[in-house]
Coordinates of C-alpha atoms (C1' of nucleotides) in Angstrom, one line a residue:
Chain A
X576 CA 74.9 84.6 -134.1
X577 CA 71.4 85.8 -133.3
X578 CA 68.9 83.8 -131.2
X579 CA 66.5 82.0 -133.5
X580 CA 63.7 82.6 -131.1
X581 CA 64.3 86.3 -131.5
X582 CA 64.2 86.0 -135.3
X583 CA 61.0 84.0 -135.1
X584 CA 59.3 86.7 -133.0
X585 CA 60.8 89.7 -134.9
X586 CA 61.3 88.8 -138.5
X587 CA 60.6 92.3 -139.8
X588 CA 62.9 94.0 -137.4
X589 CA 65.7 91.5 -138.2
X590 CA 65.3 92.3 -141.9
X591 CA 65.2 96.0 -141.5
X592 CA 68.1 96.2 -139.0
X593 CA 70.2 94.0 -141.2
X594 CA 69.5 96.2 -144.1
X595 CA 70.6 99.2 -142.0
X596 CA 73.9 97.5 -141.8
X597 CA 74.0 96.9 -145.5
X598 CA 73.4 93.2 -145.2
X599 CA 70.6 91.6 -147.2
X600 CA 69.4 88.6 -145.3
X601 CA 66.9 85.9 -146.3
X602 CA 64.7 85.8 -143.2
X603 CA 61.8 84.1 -145.1
X604 CA 63.9 81.2 -146.2
X605 CA 65.4 80.9 -142.8
X606 CA 62.0 80.8 -141.1
X607 CA 60.8 78.3 -143.6
X608 CA 63.8 76.1 -142.9
X609 CA 63.3 76.6 -139.2
X610 CA 59.7 75.2 -139.5
X611 CA 60.9 72.2 -141.5
X612 CA 63.8 71.7 -139.3
X613 CA 61.6 71.6 -136.1
X614 CA 59.3 69.2 -137.7
X615 CA 62.1 66.9 -138.9
X616 CA 63.7 66.9 -135.5
X617 CA 60.5 66.0 -133.8
X618 CA 60.0 63.1 -136.3
X619 CA 63.6 62.0 -135.8
X620 CA 63.4 62.1 -132.0
X621 CA 60.3 59.9 -132.2
X622 CA 62.1 57.3 -134.3
X623 CA 65.0 57.4 -132.0
X624 CA 62.7 56.8 -129.0
X625 CA 61.3 53.8 -130.8
X626 CA 64.8 52.5 -131.4
X627 CA 65.8 53.0 -127.9
X628 CA 62.7 51.2 -126.6
X629 CA 63.3 48.3 -128.9
X630 CA 66.9 48.0 -127.9
X631 CA 66.0 48.1 -124.3
X632 CA 63.4 45.4 -124.7
X633 CA 66.2 43.1 -126.1
X634 CA 68.5 43.5 -123.2
X635 CA 67.9 40.1 -121.8
X636 CA 68.8 37.0 -123.9
X637 CA 69.6 36.8 -127.6
X638 CA 67.4 38.6 -130.0
X639 CA 65.7 36.5 -132.7
X640 CA 65.7 37.3 -136.4
X641 CA 62.4 39.1 -136.4
X642 CA 63.6 41.4 -133.6
X643 CA 66.8 42.1 -135.4
X644 CA 64.9 42.9 -138.6
X645 CA 62.7 45.2 -136.7
X646 CA 65.7 46.9 -135.3
X647 CA 67.1 47.3 -138.8
X648 CA 63.9 48.8 -140.0
X649 CA 64.0 51.3 -137.2
X650 CA 67.6 52.1 -138.0
X651 CA 66.8 52.8 -141.6
X652 CA 64.0 55.1 -140.6
X653 CA 66.4 57.1 -138.5
X654 CA 69.0 57.2 -141.2
X655 CA 66.6 58.4 -143.9
X656 CA 65.3 61.1 -141.6
X657 CA 68.8 62.2 -140.8
X658 CA 69.5 62.4 -144.5
X659 CA 66.6 64.7 -145.0
X660 CA 67.5 66.8 -142.0
X661 CA 71.2 67.3 -142.8
X662 CA 71.0 69.7 -145.8
X663 CA 68.2 71.6 -144.0
X664 CA 70.4 72.0 -141.0
X665 CA 73.4 73.0 -143.0
X666 CA 71.5 75.7 -144.9
X667 CA 69.7 76.8 -141.7
X668 CA 73.1 77.4 -140.0
X669 CA 74.5 79.1 -143.0
X670 CA 71.6 81.6 -143.1
X671 CA 71.5 82.1 -139.4
X672 CA 75.2 83.0 -139.2
X673 CA 74.8 85.4 -142.1
X674 CA 72.4 87.5 -140.0
X675 CA 74.4 90.3 -138.3
X676 CA 73.9 91.5 -134.8
X677 CA 71.1 94.1 -134.3
X678 CA 72.3 97.6 -133.8
X679 CA 71.2 99.3 -130.6
X680 CA 68.5 101.9 -131.1
X681 CA 70.8 104.8 -130.4
X682 CA 73.2 103.8 -133.2
X683 CA 72.7 106.3 -136.1
X684 CA 71.4 104.8 -139.3
X685 CA 73.8 105.3 -142.2
X686 CA 75.0 104.0 -145.5
X687 CA 78.7 104.3 -145.1
X688 CA 81.4 105.6 -142.8
X689 CA 80.5 109.1 -144.1
X690 CA 77.4 108.9 -142.0
X691 CA 79.3 108.4 -138.8
X692 CA 78.6 111.1 -136.2
X693 CA 81.2 113.3 -134.6
X694 CA 80.0 113.5 -131.0
X695 CA 82.6 115.6 -129.4
X696 CA 85.9 117.3 -130.3
X697 CA 88.4 117.4 -127.5
X698 CA 91.7 119.2 -126.9
X699 CA 93.6 121.9 -128.6
X700 CA 95.2 121.3 -131.9
X701 CA 98.9 122.2 -131.7
X702 CA 100.1 125.5 -133.4
X703 CA 103.4 125.7 -135.1
X704 CA 105.6 128.6 -136.1
X705 CA 106.9 126.4 -138.9
X706 CA 105.5 123.9 -141.4
X707 CA 104.9 120.7 -139.4
X708 CA 106.4 117.6 -141.0
X709 CA 104.9 114.2 -141.3
X710 CA 105.9 111.3 -139.1
X711 CA 107.7 109.5 -141.9
X712 CA 109.9 112.5 -142.6
X713 CA 110.8 112.9 -139.0
X714 CA 111.0 109.1 -138.5
X715 CA 113.4 108.6 -141.4
X716 CA 115.6 111.5 -140.4
X717 CA 115.8 110.1 -136.9
X718 CA 116.3 106.6 -138.2
X719 CA 113.2 105.4 -136.4
X720 CA 111.3 104.1 -139.4
X721 CA 112.8 102.0 -142.2
X722 CA 110.3 100.8 -144.7
X723 CA 112.8 100.3 -147.5
X724 CA 114.7 97.5 -145.8
X725 CA 111.4 96.0 -144.6
X726 CA 110.1 95.9 -148.2
X727 CA 113.3 94.1 -149.2
X728 CA 112.7 91.5 -146.5
X729 CA 108.9 91.2 -146.2
X730 CA 107.3 93.3 -149.0
X731 CA 105.3 96.5 -148.9
X732 CA 103.4 97.7 -145.8
X733 CA 106.0 96.3 -143.4
X734 CA 108.4 98.3 -141.3
X735 CA 111.4 98.3 -139.1
X736 CA 110.7 100.5 -136.2
X737 CA 113.9 101.5 -134.4
X738 CA 115.5 103.3 -131.6
X739 CA 113.7 105.8 -129.4
X740 CA 110.5 105.2 -131.3
X741 CA 110.5 101.6 -130.1
X742 CA 111.1 102.8 -126.6
X743 CA 108.3 105.3 -127.0
X744 CA 105.9 102.5 -128.0
X745 CA 106.9 100.3 -125.1
X746 CA 106.5 103.3 -122.8
X747 CA 103.1 104.0 -124.1
X748 CA 102.0 100.4 -123.6
X749 CA 103.5 100.3 -120.2
X750 CA 101.6 103.5 -119.3
X751 CA 98.4 101.9 -120.6
X752 CA 98.8 98.7 -118.6
X753 CA 99.6 100.7 -115.5
X754 CA 96.5 102.8 -115.8
X755 CA 94.3 99.8 -116.4
X756 CA 95.7 98.0 -113.4
X757 CA 95.0 101.1 -111.2
X758 CA 91.7 100.5 -109.4
X759 CA 91.5 104.1 -108.2
X760 CA 92.0 105.5 -111.7
X761 CA 89.2 103.2 -113.0
X762 CA 86.9 104.0 -110.2
X763 CA 87.2 107.8 -111.0
X764 CA 86.1 107.1 -114.6
X765 CA 83.2 105.1 -113.4
X766 CA 82.1 107.8 -110.9
X767 CA 82.6 110.6 -113.4
X768 CA 80.3 108.9 -115.8
X769 CA 77.7 107.5 -113.4
X770 CA 78.3 103.9 -114.5
X771 CA 77.0 101.0 -112.5
X772 CA 79.9 98.6 -112.9
X773 CA 82.8 97.3 -110.9
X774 CA 86.2 99.0 -110.9
X775 CA 87.9 95.6 -111.2
X776 CA 91.3 96.1 -112.8
X777 CA 92.2 94.6 -116.2
X778 CA 94.4 91.5 -116.2
X779 CA 97.4 91.9 -118.5
X780 CA 97.6 89.1 -121.0
X781 CA 99.8 87.9 -123.8
X782 CA 97.6 85.7 -126.0
X783 CA 98.4 83.4 -128.8
X784 CA 98.6 85.3 -132.1
X785 CA 96.9 82.5 -134.1
X786 CA 93.5 80.7 -133.9
X787 CA 92.1 77.6 -135.5
X788 CA 89.5 78.1 -138.2
X789 CA 86.5 76.9 -136.2
X790 CA 87.5 79.1 -133.3
X791 CA 88.2 82.1 -135.4
X792 CA 84.8 81.7 -137.1
X793 CA 83.0 81.5 -133.8
X794 CA 84.0 85.1 -133.1
X795 CA 82.4 86.2 -136.4
X796 CA 85.6 88.1 -137.1
X797 CA 87.3 85.8 -139.6
X798 CA 87.4 87.8 -142.9
X799 CA 89.0 85.3 -145.2
X800 CA 89.1 87.5 -148.3
X801 CA 90.3 90.8 -147.2
X802 CA 91.9 90.7 -143.8
X803 CA 93.2 87.5 -142.3
X804 CA 96.4 85.7 -143.2
X805 CA 96.2 81.9 -143.3
X806 CA 99.1 79.6 -142.4
X807 CA 99.4 77.3 -145.4
X808 CA 100.4 74.1 -143.6
X809 CA 98.2 74.4 -140.6
X810 CA 94.6 75.0 -139.8
X811 CA 95.6 78.4 -138.3
X812 CA 95.0 82.0 -139.0
X813 CA 97.2 85.0 -137.8
X814 CA 95.1 87.2 -135.6
X815 CA 94.1 90.6 -136.9
X816 CA 93.7 91.8 -133.3
X817 CA 94.1 90.4 -129.8
X818 CA 90.3 90.6 -129.7
X819 CA 90.2 87.6 -132.0
X820 CA 92.1 85.3 -129.7
X821 CA 90.7 86.8 -126.5
X822 CA 87.0 86.7 -127.3
X823 CA 87.0 82.9 -127.7
X824 CA 89.3 82.4 -124.7
X825 CA 86.5 81.1 -122.5
X826 CA 84.6 79.2 -125.1
X827 CA 82.5 76.4 -123.8
X828 CA 82.9 77.6 -120.2
X829 CA 80.2 78.4 -117.7
X830 CA 81.6 81.2 -115.5
X831 CA 80.3 81.9 -112.1
X832 CA 78.6 85.4 -112.0
X833 CA 80.9 86.4 -109.1
X834 CA 83.8 86.2 -111.5
X835 CA 82.3 88.9 -113.8
X836 CA 83.3 91.3 -115.1
X837 CA 86.3 89.5 -116.5
X838 CA 88.6 92.1 -118.0
X839 CA 91.8 91.6 -120.0
X840 CA 94.3 93.9 -121.5
X841 CA 96.3 92.0 -124.1
X842 CA 99.2 92.9 -126.3
X843 CA 99.6 91.1 -129.6
X844 CA 101.0 91.7 -133.0
X845 CA 98.1 92.1 -135.4
X846 CA 98.4 90.9 -139.0
X847 CA 96.2 92.2 -141.8
X848 CA 96.2 91.5 -145.5
X849 CA 94.6 94.8 -146.3
X850 CA 93.4 93.4 -149.6
X851 CA 91.4 96.0 -151.4
X852 CA 93.2 98.9 -149.9
X853 CA 96.0 99.1 -152.5
X854 CA 97.4 102.5 -152.7
X855 CA 95.5 103.7 -149.7
X856 CA 97.3 105.3 -146.8
X857 CA 100.6 104.2 -148.3
X858 CA 102.6 106.9 -146.6
X859 CA 104.4 106.1 -143.3
X860 CA 103.1 103.6 -140.8
X861 CA 99.4 104.4 -140.9
X862 CA 98.3 101.2 -142.6
X863 CA 100.6 98.2 -142.3
X864 CA 100.3 94.5 -142.7
X865 CA 101.7 94.1 -139.2
X866 CA 101.5 96.2 -136.1
X867 CA 101.4 95.9 -132.3
X868 CA 98.3 96.7 -130.5
X869 CA 97.2 96.7 -126.9
X870 CA 93.6 95.7 -126.7
X871 CA 90.9 95.3 -124.1
X872 CA 88.5 92.4 -124.0
X873 CA 85.8 92.2 -121.3
X874 CA 83.1 89.8 -120.4
X875 CA 80.1 91.0 -118.5
X876 CA 76.5 90.2 -117.7
X877 CA 73.8 91.5 -120.1
X878 CA 72.8 94.2 -117.6
X879 CA 76.3 95.7 -117.5
X880 CA 77.1 95.4 -121.2
X881 CA 76.2 98.9 -122.2
X882 CA 77.9 100.5 -119.3
X883 CA 81.0 98.5 -119.9
X884 CA 80.9 99.8 -123.5
X885 CA 80.8 103.4 -122.4
X886 CA 83.4 102.7 -119.8
X887 CA 85.9 101.5 -122.4
X888 CA 85.3 104.5 -124.6
X889 CA 85.9 106.8 -121.5
X890 CA 89.1 104.9 -120.7
X891 CA 90.3 105.5 -124.3
X892 CA 89.5 109.2 -124.0
X893 CA 91.2 109.6 -120.6
X894 CA 94.3 108.0 -121.8
X895 CA 94.5 110.3 -124.9
X896 CA 93.9 113.3 -122.7
X897 CA 96.7 112.3 -120.4
X898 CA 99.0 112.0 -123.4
X899 CA 97.9 115.5 -124.4
X900 CA 96.6 114.4 -127.8
X901 CA 93.6 116.1 -129.3
X902 CA 90.9 113.9 -130.7
X903 CA 87.3 113.6 -131.8
X904 CA 84.8 111.0 -130.7
X905 CA 82.9 109.3 -133.4
X906 CA 79.7 107.3 -133.0
X907 CA 79.8 104.8 -135.9
X908 CA 76.7 104.4 -138.0
X909 CA 74.9 101.1 -138.7
X910 CA 76.8 100.6 -141.9
X911 CA 80.2 100.9 -140.3
X912 CA 80.0 99.1 -136.9
X913 CA 80.6 95.6 -138.3
X914 CA 78.6 92.4 -138.4
X915 CA 78.8 91.2 -134.8
X916 CA 78.5 94.7 -133.3
X917 CA 75.5 96.2 -131.6
X918 CA 77.4 99.5 -131.3
X919 CA 80.7 100.9 -132.1
X920 CA 82.7 104.1 -131.3
X921 CA 85.9 105.4 -132.8
X922 CA 88.4 107.9 -131.6
X923 CA 90.1 109.9 -134.3
X924 CA 93.3 111.6 -133.2
X925 CA 94.6 114.8 -134.6
X926 CA 97.8 114.3 -136.6
X927 CA 99.5 117.6 -137.4
X928 CA 101.6 116.3 -140.2
X929 CA 98.5 114.8 -141.9
X930 CA 96.5 117.9 -141.1
X931 CA 93.6 115.6 -140.3
X932 CA 92.0 113.5 -137.6
X933 CA 92.8 109.8 -138.2
X934 CA 91.2 106.7 -136.7
X935 CA 93.3 105.4 -133.8
X936 CA 90.8 103.6 -131.6
X937 CA 87.7 101.5 -131.8
X938 CA 85.3 100.2 -129.2
X939 CA 83.0 97.4 -130.0
X940 CA 80.0 96.1 -128.1
X941 CA 78.7 92.7 -129.3
X942 CA 75.9 92.0 -126.8
X943 CA 75.6 88.2 -126.7
X944 CA 76.1 87.8 -130.4
X945 CA 79.6 86.4 -130.2
X946 CA 79.0 84.5 -126.9
X947 CA 76.2 82.5 -128.5
X948 CA 78.6 81.0 -130.9
X949 CA 81.7 80.8 -128.7
X950 CA 79.4 79.3 -126.1
X951 CA 80.7 81.6 -123.4
X952 CA 78.2 81.6 -120.6
X953 CA 77.8 82.4 -116.9
X954 CA 75.7 81.0 -114.1
X955 CA 73.6 83.8 -112.7
X956 CA 73.0 84.4 -109.0
X957 CA 69.6 82.7 -109.5
X958 CA 71.4 79.7 -110.8
X959 CA 70.4 80.2 -114.5
X960 CA 72.8 79.8 -117.4
X961 CA 73.1 83.0 -119.4
X962 CA 75.3 84.2 -122.3
X963 CA 77.9 86.8 -121.5
X964 CA 78.2 90.1 -123.2
X965 CA 81.5 90.9 -125.0
X966 CA 83.1 94.3 -125.3
X967 CA 86.4 95.1 -126.9
X968 CA 88.4 98.3 -127.3
X969 CA 91.8 99.5 -128.5
X970 CA 94.0 100.8 -125.8
X971 CA 97.0 101.8 -128.0
X972 CA 98.1 100.7 -131.5
X973 CA 101.1 102.2 -133.2
X974 CA 99.0 104.9 -134.8
X975 CA 99.1 107.1 -131.6
X976 CA 102.8 107.2 -132.1
X977 CA 102.2 109.0 -135.3
X978 CA 100.2 111.6 -133.5
X979 CA 102.9 112.0 -130.8
X980 CA 105.6 112.5 -133.4
X981 CA 103.6 114.9 -135.6
X982 CA 101.9 116.9 -132.8
X983 CA 104.9 117.2 -130.5
X984 CA 107.6 117.9 -133.1
X985 CA 109.9 120.9 -132.6
X986 CA 111.4 123.2 -135.2
X987 CA 114.7 121.4 -134.7
X988 CA 113.1 118.1 -135.7
X989 CA 113.0 116.6 -132.3
X990 CA 109.9 115.1 -130.6
X991 CA 108.8 116.1 -127.1
X992 CA 107.9 113.1 -125.0
X993 CA 104.5 113.4 -123.3
X994 CA 104.9 114.0 -119.7
X995 CA 103.2 110.8 -118.5
X996 CA 105.6 108.7 -120.6
X997 CA 108.8 110.4 -119.5
X998 CA 109.3 108.1 -116.5
X999 CA 109.1 105.1 -118.8
X1000 CA 111.8 106.7 -121.0
X1001 CA 114.4 107.1 -118.4
X1002 CA 113.3 110.7 -117.8
X1003 CA 113.9 111.8 -121.3
X1004 CA 111.9 114.9 -122.2
X1005 CA 112.5 114.8 -125.9
X1006 CA 113.8 112.3 -128.4
Chain B
rG357 C1' 109.2 65.4 -135.9
rG358 C1' 109.2 59.9 -133.7
rA359 C1' 107.3 56.2 -129.9
rG360 C1' 103.9 55.2 -126.1
rA361 C1' 99.7 56.3 -122.6
rG362 C1' 95.4 58.9 -121.9
rA363 C1' 90.7 62.4 -122.3
rU364 C1' 84.1 60.0 -118.4
rG365 C1' 79.4 65.1 -114.7
rG366 C1' 81.4 71.3 -110.7
rC367 C1' 85.9 68.0 -109.0
rC368 C1' 88.1 62.9 -108.1
rG369 C1' 87.1 58.3 -110.2
rA370 C1' 84.7 53.1 -111.7
rG371 C1' 83.1 51.2 -116.1
rU372 C1' 86.2 46.3 -122.4
rG373 C1' 78.9 45.4 -126.4
rG374 C1' 72.8 44.8 -123.4
rU375 C1' 70.1 45.4 -115.2
rU376 C1' 74.6 52.0 -116.9
rU377 C1' 68.5 54.8 -116.3
rA378 C1' 77.0 56.4 -116.0
rA379 C1' 78.8 52.9 -109.8
rG380 C1' 81.2 55.2 -105.7
rG381 C1' 83.4 59.4 -103.4
rC382 C1' 84.1 64.8 -102.8
rG383 C1' 81.8 69.5 -103.2
rC384 C1' 77.2 72.2 -103.4
rA385 C1' 71.7 73.0 -102.4
rC386 C1' 67.4 71.7 -99.7
rG387 C1' 65.1 68.7 -95.9
rC388 C1' 65.1 65.6 -91.3
rU389 C1' 67.6 65.5 -86.7
rU390 C1' 69.4 69.5 -82.9
rG391 C1' 68.6 74.5 -77.8
rG392 C1' 72.1 75.9 -81.9
rA393 C1' 75.9 73.7 -84.8
rA394 C1' 78.9 69.5 -86.3
rA395 C1' 78.2 64.5 -87.3
rG396 C1' 74.5 61.4 -89.1
rC397 C1' 70.3 60.3 -92.4
rG398 C1' 67.4 61.5 -96.8
rU399 C1' 66.5 64.1 -101.5
rG400 C1' 68.5 66.8 -105.5
rU401 C1' 72.7 68.4 -108.4
rU402 C1' 76.2 68.6 -116.7
rG403 C1' 74.9 71.2 -120.8
rA404 C1' 71.7 71.7 -125.4
rG405 C1' 66.8 71.0 -128.0
rG406 C1' 61.6 69.9 -127.6
rA407 C1' 56.3 68.9 -125.2
rG408 C1' 53.6 70.7 -120.9
rA409 C1' 50.1 75.5 -116.7
rA410 C1' 53.1 72.5 -113.6
rA411 C1' 54.8 68.0 -111.8
rU412 C1' 57.1 65.5 -115.2
rC413 C1' 58.4 63.3 -119.9
rC414 C1' 61.2 62.7 -124.7
rU415 C1' 65.7 63.4 -127.7
rU416 C1' 70.8 64.5 -127.3
rU417 C1' 75.5 64.8 -124.4
rC418 C1' 81.4 60.1 -121.7
rG419 C1' 87.3 65.4 -126.0
rC420 C1' 85.5 66.2 -131.4
rA421 C1' 83.8 64.0 -136.3
rG422 C1' 82.5 59.8 -138.8
rG423 C1' 81.7 54.3 -139.0
rU424 C1' 80.3 49.1 -137.3
rU425 C1' 75.9 46.9 -134.6
rC426 C1' 69.1 45.2 -133.3
rG427 C1' 71.9 47.8 -129.3
rA428 C1' 78.2 51.8 -128.3
rA429 C1' 81.2 55.4 -122.7
rU430 C1' 82.9 50.4 -124.3
rC431 C1' 84.6 48.0 -131.0
rC432 C1' 86.8 50.5 -135.8
rU433 C1' 88.7 55.1 -138.6
rG434 C1' 90.1 60.1 -138.5
rU435 C1' 91.1 64.3 -135.6
rU436 C1' 92.2 67.7 -131.4
rC437 C1' 94.3 68.2 -126.8
rU438 C1' 97.1 66.4 -122.4
rC439 C1' 101.1 63.5 -120.2
rU440 C1' 105.8 60.4 -120.5
rC441 C1' 110.3 59.3 -123.3
rC442 C1' 113.5 60.6 -127.6
rG443 C1' 114.8 64.5 -131.2
rC444 C1' 115.0 69.8 -132.1
rC445 C1' 114.8 74.5 -129.8
rA446 C1' 114.3 80.7 -127.3

RNA sequence: GGAGAGAUGGCCGAGUGGUUUAAGGCGCACGCUUGGAAAGCGUGUUGAGGAGAAAUCCUUUCGCAGGUUCGAAUCCUGUUCUCUCCGCCA
């Protein structure tokens, strides 16, 4: 949610920046309602004051009929004012929550994901003396990936992952958590990029995989139509990312500034309906209804929000480099960053079997847009209450496994284990 | 899932319809006191919205949402969460 004060002062910018995101917002109606709302609230407060004064004057002794009647009158005045205010308030909130976050100035303006910018291409694509196979071919041959039985049990877009591929996933996540717990490693990234933030390690966390409607909505990430699964008997939704249960974790709290940044690295199973993507990416395990993802969520001051954002992208890049995976860095355009985002970066990783770069990572910077609604605040050193800034970022999902399988395959149909993962695989060099 | 108890400020805790403008304590901040400190004394100390240059004032806030009443922390209904016991269970 945006600050209404900001909208009042910058109606044109709000309209235009929303449009850049492909969102048509009714700023005029909102501001009109805002005026009405303010007026009504002032009126209502005046009536309430009258009521309170009247009630206070009756504290001693029993009120007589005239006094009770006067009280009733005052009450009716309040009730009718409330009745006028309620629909205004409702529509006001509706319009206000429809307005997306403002993209940062450096975010490229675009109409679709085709306008995303490739900022950097990193690493050497692997060369093969044979025709590289796709991960599904290798995975089925190795009995790592079983979609047929998963379809029998759960339907399409589900999978049984098995054997060494599972060990590889756990190894990769273990590696990620180890790096994010390593203060020296984090410090190097900060110094290399001249960031002005703390090297405080990330706290590993296993969050709930569900959230209540009101809580989910407060993150501005509840996509009821296309993405999120609802539990029929309960007021609960399955999370589509750990971000969705981590961002509202400190809802309603006022955190002391000395606690910031608060950094979490959480593993959860993500569930996505993928409605509207029928027939897309149907091969292999690229797009599933269910997958595991290790995710970062961090809470910072406003001053450190942007640096934290860059930091998270740099972490992603470093991890991919250590795995030896070639990738390209994408700065997402206004149309592709998503409603609550002020900025967003992707990493697309080279997948030899696909002969393409495919999206494996996202990093989102929300400024105070999420915090305003989740009511996540901090007390500054000056003693003032401020909204935190939220950042989230993928560490690893299951998609990098595809890149590992496809890029590190051998002619014999084996897969070389990235060196940094070998110690988590009992020393195995290939699987 | 069943039965019962509870939710009050940063924390503890009193409060069963009107001197509550939420007692008291702890913590914290500032001041007085002191050679300096401790103790002691005094003042302040939830968040949100609004008016004002400011001091200050108004509205709201006792888990949340409704309701009853001239008046609600207090009574009623719903709901969420916590605890105890029973049941089930990795």
